[in-house]
mmCIF file of C-alpha atoms in Angstrom:
data_model
loop_
_atom_site.group_PDB
_atom_site.id
_atom_site.type_symbol
_atom_site.label_atom_id
_atom_site.label_comp_id
_atom_site.label_asym_id
_atom_site.label_seq_id
_atom_site.Cartn_x
_atom_site.Cartn_y
_atom_site.Cartn_z
ATOM 1 C CA ALA A 15 -3.128 15.465 -0.560
ATOM 2 C CA VAL A 16 -1.102 14.582 -3.681
ATOM 3 C CA ALA A 17 -1.263 10.835 -2.976
ATOM 4 C CA LYS A 18 -5.031 10.962 -2.445
ATOM 5 C CA ALA A 19 -5.473 12.906 -5.698
ATOM 6 C CA ILE A 20 -3.432 10.274 -7.574
ATOM 7 C CA PHE A 21 -5.499 7.508 -6.002
ATOM 8 C CA ASN A 22 -8.785 9.194 -6.918
ATOM 9 C CA LYS A 23 -7.649 9.770 -10.499
ATOM 10 C CA PHE A 24 -6.254 6.303 -11.284
ATOM 11 C CA HIS A 25 -7.915 3.740 -8.995
ATOM 12 C CA GLN A 26 -10.504 2.687 -11.588
ATOM 13 C CA ARG A 27 -7.741 1.296 -13.821
ATOM 14 C CA PHE A 28 -6.893 -1.414 -11.304
ATOM 15 C CA GLU A 29 -8.580 -4.631 -10.249
ATOM 16 C CA GLY A 30 -7.686 -4.014 -6.604
ATOM 17 C CA LYS A 31 -7.081 -0.729 -4.841
ATOM 18 C CA SER A 32 -6.286 0.434 -1.344
ATOM 19 C CA PHE A 33 -5.304 3.716 0.280
ATOM 20 C CA LEU A 34 -3.744 3.099 3.694
ATOM 21 C CA SER A 35 -3.400 6.399 5.540
ATOM 22 C CA LYS A 36 -1.328 7.261 8.616
ATOM 23 C CA VAL A 37 0.509 3.946 8.412
ATOM 24 C CA ARG A 38 3.284 5.070 10.744
ATOM 25 C CA GLU A 39 0.915 5.476 13.677
ATOM 26 C CA GLY A 40 -1.707 2.926 12.612
ATOM 27 C CA ASP A 41 -2.413 -0.443 14.180
ATOM 28 C CA THR A 42 -0.803 -3.019 11.887
ATOM 29 C CA VAL A 43 -3.543 -5.660 12.167
ATOM 30 C CA LYS A 44 -6.219 -3.047 11.357
ATOM 31 C CA LEU A 45 -4.175 -1.896 8.352
ATOM 32 C CA GLN A 46 -3.779 -5.511 7.178
ATOM 33 C CA ASN A 47 -7.528 -6.066 7.469
ATOM 34 C CA GLN A 48 -8.217 -2.832 5.590
ATOM 35 C CA LEU A 49 -5.850 -3.871 2.775
ATOM 36 C CA LEU A 50 -7.450 -7.317 2.502
ATOM 37 C CA CYS A 51 -10.976 -5.895 2.638
ATOM 38 C CA ASP A 52 -10.206 -3.203 0.037
ATOM 39 C CA MET A 53 -8.701 -5.779 -2.336
ATOM 40 C CA LEU A 54 -11.067 -8.711 -1.810
ATOM 41 C CA LYS A 55 -14.415 -6.985 -1.267
ATOM 42 C CA PRO A 56 -15.664 -8.446 0.953
ATOM 43 C CA ALA A 57 -12.794 -10.108 2.770
ATOM 44 C CA LYS A 58 -13.694 -13.665 3.720
ATOM 45 C CA LYS A 59 -12.218 -13.455 7.195
ATOM 46 C CA GLU A 60 -10.588 -10.988 9.520
ATOM 47 C CA VAL A 61 -6.976 -11.582 10.563
ATOM 48 C CA ARG A 62 -6.170 -11.440 14.251
ATOM 49 C CA SER A 63 -2.374 -11.264 14.350
ATOM 50 C CA ILE A 64 0.407 -9.589 12.388
ATOM 51 C CA ALA A 65 1.875 -12.948 11.318
ATOM 52 C CA GLU A 66 -1.519 -14.208 10.118
ATOM 53 C CA GLY A 67 -2.154 -10.948 8.241
ATOM 54 C CA THR A 68 1.226 -10.968 6.508
ATOM 55 C CA LYS A 69 0.703 -14.574 5.382
ATOM 56 C CA GLU A 70 -2.847 -13.875 4.200
ATOM 57 C CA ILE A 71 -1.751 -10.821 2.164
ATOM 58 C CA LYS A 72 1.084 -12.776 0.505
ATOM 59 C CA ASN A 73 -1.167 -15.713 -0.341
ATOM 60 C CA ARG A 74 -4.305 -13.916 -1.493
ATOM 61 C CA LEU A 75 -3.160 -10.727 -3.240
ATOM 62 C CA SER A 76 -0.223 -11.885 -5.383
ATOM 63 C CA SER A 77 -2.263 -12.214 -8.575
ATOM 64 C CA ILE A 78 -4.285 -8.989 -8.266
ATOM 65 C CA ARG A 79 -3.298 -6.000 -10.428
ATOM 66 C CA ALA A 80 -3.435 -3.352 -7.732
ATOM 67 C CA LEU A 81 -2.935 0.296 -6.887
ATOM 68 C CA VAL A 82 -1.751 0.516 -3.285
ATOM 69 C CA ILE A 83 -0.901 3.791 -1.594
ATOM 70 C CA ILE A 84 0.936 3.560 1.697
ATOM 71 C CA ASP A 85 0.676 7.002 3.282
ATOM 72 C CA ASP A 86 3.046 8.260 5.976
ATOM 73 C CA VAL A 87 5.344 5.310 6.583
ATOM 74 C CA ASP A 88 8.870 5.587 7.947
ATOM 75 C CA CYS A 89 10.161 2.086 8.629
ATOM 76 C CA GLN A 90 10.792 -1.120 6.728
ATOM 77 C CA LYS A 91 9.173 -3.236 9.449
ATOM 78 C CA LYS A 92 5.728 -1.769 8.750
ATOM 79 C CA LEU A 93 6.056 -2.515 5.024
ATOM 80 C CA ASP A 94 7.218 -6.069 5.774
ATOM 81 C CA GLU A 95 4.244 -6.644 8.076
ATOM 82 C CA LEU A 96 1.922 -5.397 5.329
ATOM 83 C CA ALA A 97 3.763 -7.652 2.821
ATOM 84 C CA ILE A 98 4.479 -4.619 0.632
ATOM 85 C CA LYS A 99 7.144 -5.676 -1.865
ATOM 86 C CA ARG A 100 7.550 -5.425 -5.626
ATOM 87 C CA ASP A 101 6.194 -8.947 -6.109
ATOM 88 C CA SER A 102 3.375 -8.730 -3.551
ATOM 89 C CA PHE A 103 0.748 -7.974 -6.180
ATOM 90 C CA GLY A 104 0.027 -8.938 -9.780
ATOM 91 C CA LEU A 105 1.712 -7.733 -12.948
ATOM 92 C CA GLY A 106 1.107 -4.041 -13.682
ATOM 93 C CA SER A 107 0.529 -3.121 -10.046
ATOM 94 C CA ARG A 108 1.668 0.200 -8.616
ATOM 95 C CA ILE A 109 2.769 0.832 -5.045
ATOM 96 C CA ILE A 110 3.074 4.457 -3.951
ATOM 97 C CA ILE A 111 4.714 5.277 -0.633
ATOM 98 C CA THR A 112 4.614 8.673 1.049
ATOM 99 C CA THR A 113 7.140 9.506 3.721
ATOM 100 C CA THR A 114 8.985 12.446 5.197
ATOM 101 C CA ASN A 115 12.167 10.346 5.339
ATOM 102 C CA ALA A 116 14.032 10.522 2.006
ATOM 103 C CA HIS A 117 16.742 8.181 3.353
ATOM 104 C CA PHE A 118 14.089 5.495 3.861
ATOM 105 C CA LEU A 119 13.243 5.638 0.137
ATOM 106 C CA ARG A 120 16.904 5.104 -0.792
ATOM 107 C CA ILE A 121 17.005 2.007 1.403
ATOM 108 C CA LEU A 122 13.912 0.655 -0.375
ATOM 109 C CA GLU A 123 15.523 1.254 -3.794
ATOM 110 C CA VAL A 124 12.306 2.711 -5.194
ATOM 111 C CA ASP A 125 11.906 3.157 -8.949
ATOM 112 C CA ASP A 126 10.956 6.815 -8.827
ATOM 113 C CA THR A 127 10.888 9.627 -6.291
ATOM 114 C CA TYR A 128 8.817 12.796 -6.420
ATOM 115 C CA PHE A 129 9.588 15.744 -4.173
ATOM 116 C CA PRO A 130 6.727 18.252 -4.314
ATOM 117 C CA PRO A 131 7.768 21.890 -4.514
ATOM 118 C CA ALA A 132 7.476 23.990 -1.380
ATOM 119 C CA MET A 133 4.266 25.973 -1.063
ATOM 120 C CA SER A 134 4.187 29.720 -1.051
ATOM 121 C CA ASN A 135 2.968 31.301 2.184
ATOM 122 C CA GLU A 136 -0.354 32.098 0.498
ATOM 123 C CA GLU A 137 -0.819 28.474 -0.640
ATOM 124 C CA ALA A 138 0.118 27.227 2.832
ATOM 125 C CA LEU A 139 -2.370 29.654 4.386
ATOM 126 C CA GLN A 140 -5.147 28.433 2.090
ATOM 127 C CA LEU A 141 -4.376 24.798 2.893
ATOM 128 C CA LEU A 142 -4.294 25.461 6.631
ATOM 129 C CA CYS A 143 -7.579 27.368 6.492
ATOM 130 C CA CYS A 144 -9.278 24.702 4.370
ATOM 131 C CA ARG A 145 -8.268 22.024 6.872
ATOM 132 C CA ALA A 146 -8.928 24.042 10.024
ATOM 133 C CA PHE A 147 -11.964 26.099 9.008
ATOM 134 C CA THR A 148 -13.290 24.322 5.867
ATOM 135 C CA GLU A 149 -12.923 27.536 3.878
ATOM 136 C CA ARG A 150 -10.006 29.304 2.153
ATOM 137 C CA HIS A 151 -9.980 32.173 4.628
ATOM 138 C CA PRO A 152 -11.788 32.276 7.973
ATOM 139 C CA SER A 153 -14.423 34.976 8.266
ATOM 140 C CA ASP A 154 -13.100 36.009 11.668
ATOM 141 C CA GLU A 155 -10.166 38.418 11.221
ATOM 142 C CA GLU A 156 -8.482 37.201 14.425
ATOM 143 C CA TYR A 157 -8.386 33.617 13.144
ATOM 144 C CA LEU A 158 -6.988 34.811 9.833
ATOM 145 C CA GLU A 159 -4.206 36.743 11.556
ATOM 146 C CA LEU A 160 -3.430 33.804 13.838
ATOM 147 C CA SER A 161 -3.344 31.508 10.799
ATOM 148 C CA ARG A 162 -0.881 33.841 9.060
ATOM 149 C CA LYS A 163 1.377 33.717 12.130
ATOM 150 C CA VAL A 164 1.267 29.912 12.153
ATOM 151 C CA VAL A 165 2.263 29.802 8.479
ATOM 152 C CA GLU A 166 5.103 32.282 9.049
ATOM 153 C CA TYR A 167 6.341 30.332 12.058
ATOM 154 C CA CYS A 168 6.350 27.040 10.142
ATOM 155 C CA GLY A 169 8.179 28.735 7.290
#
């Protein structure tokens, strides 16, 4: 949610922009095509293999000042296949990576790390309800009680 809010707030300041979500579980070739399409609207051709996609990203995006958000990634291999490196994009670009693996960020030697504060139970309940029921609190009392138990269990 934080990464998407950052993207929505700042994407207009960049020539190219892409928000790649669920990278950990996503198909790499589809993610490569999404990145190319987002940056080169419209992309001239679709890549068909990881090697072709990596080469295409390196060759075509290196001069674009970009905002790229890589959401939910946990391994270096995925970033390599997406050609996500400091010099992958033009001067002034920003790459934001979200992960649940703090050790992974140390390996990458990132410039900055932000650890969001833990939510209160009430905030967690509101988030759960907004995602599950599209409202802050479900109208059905049983669902509300069940939601409270889920939040308590998750701690």
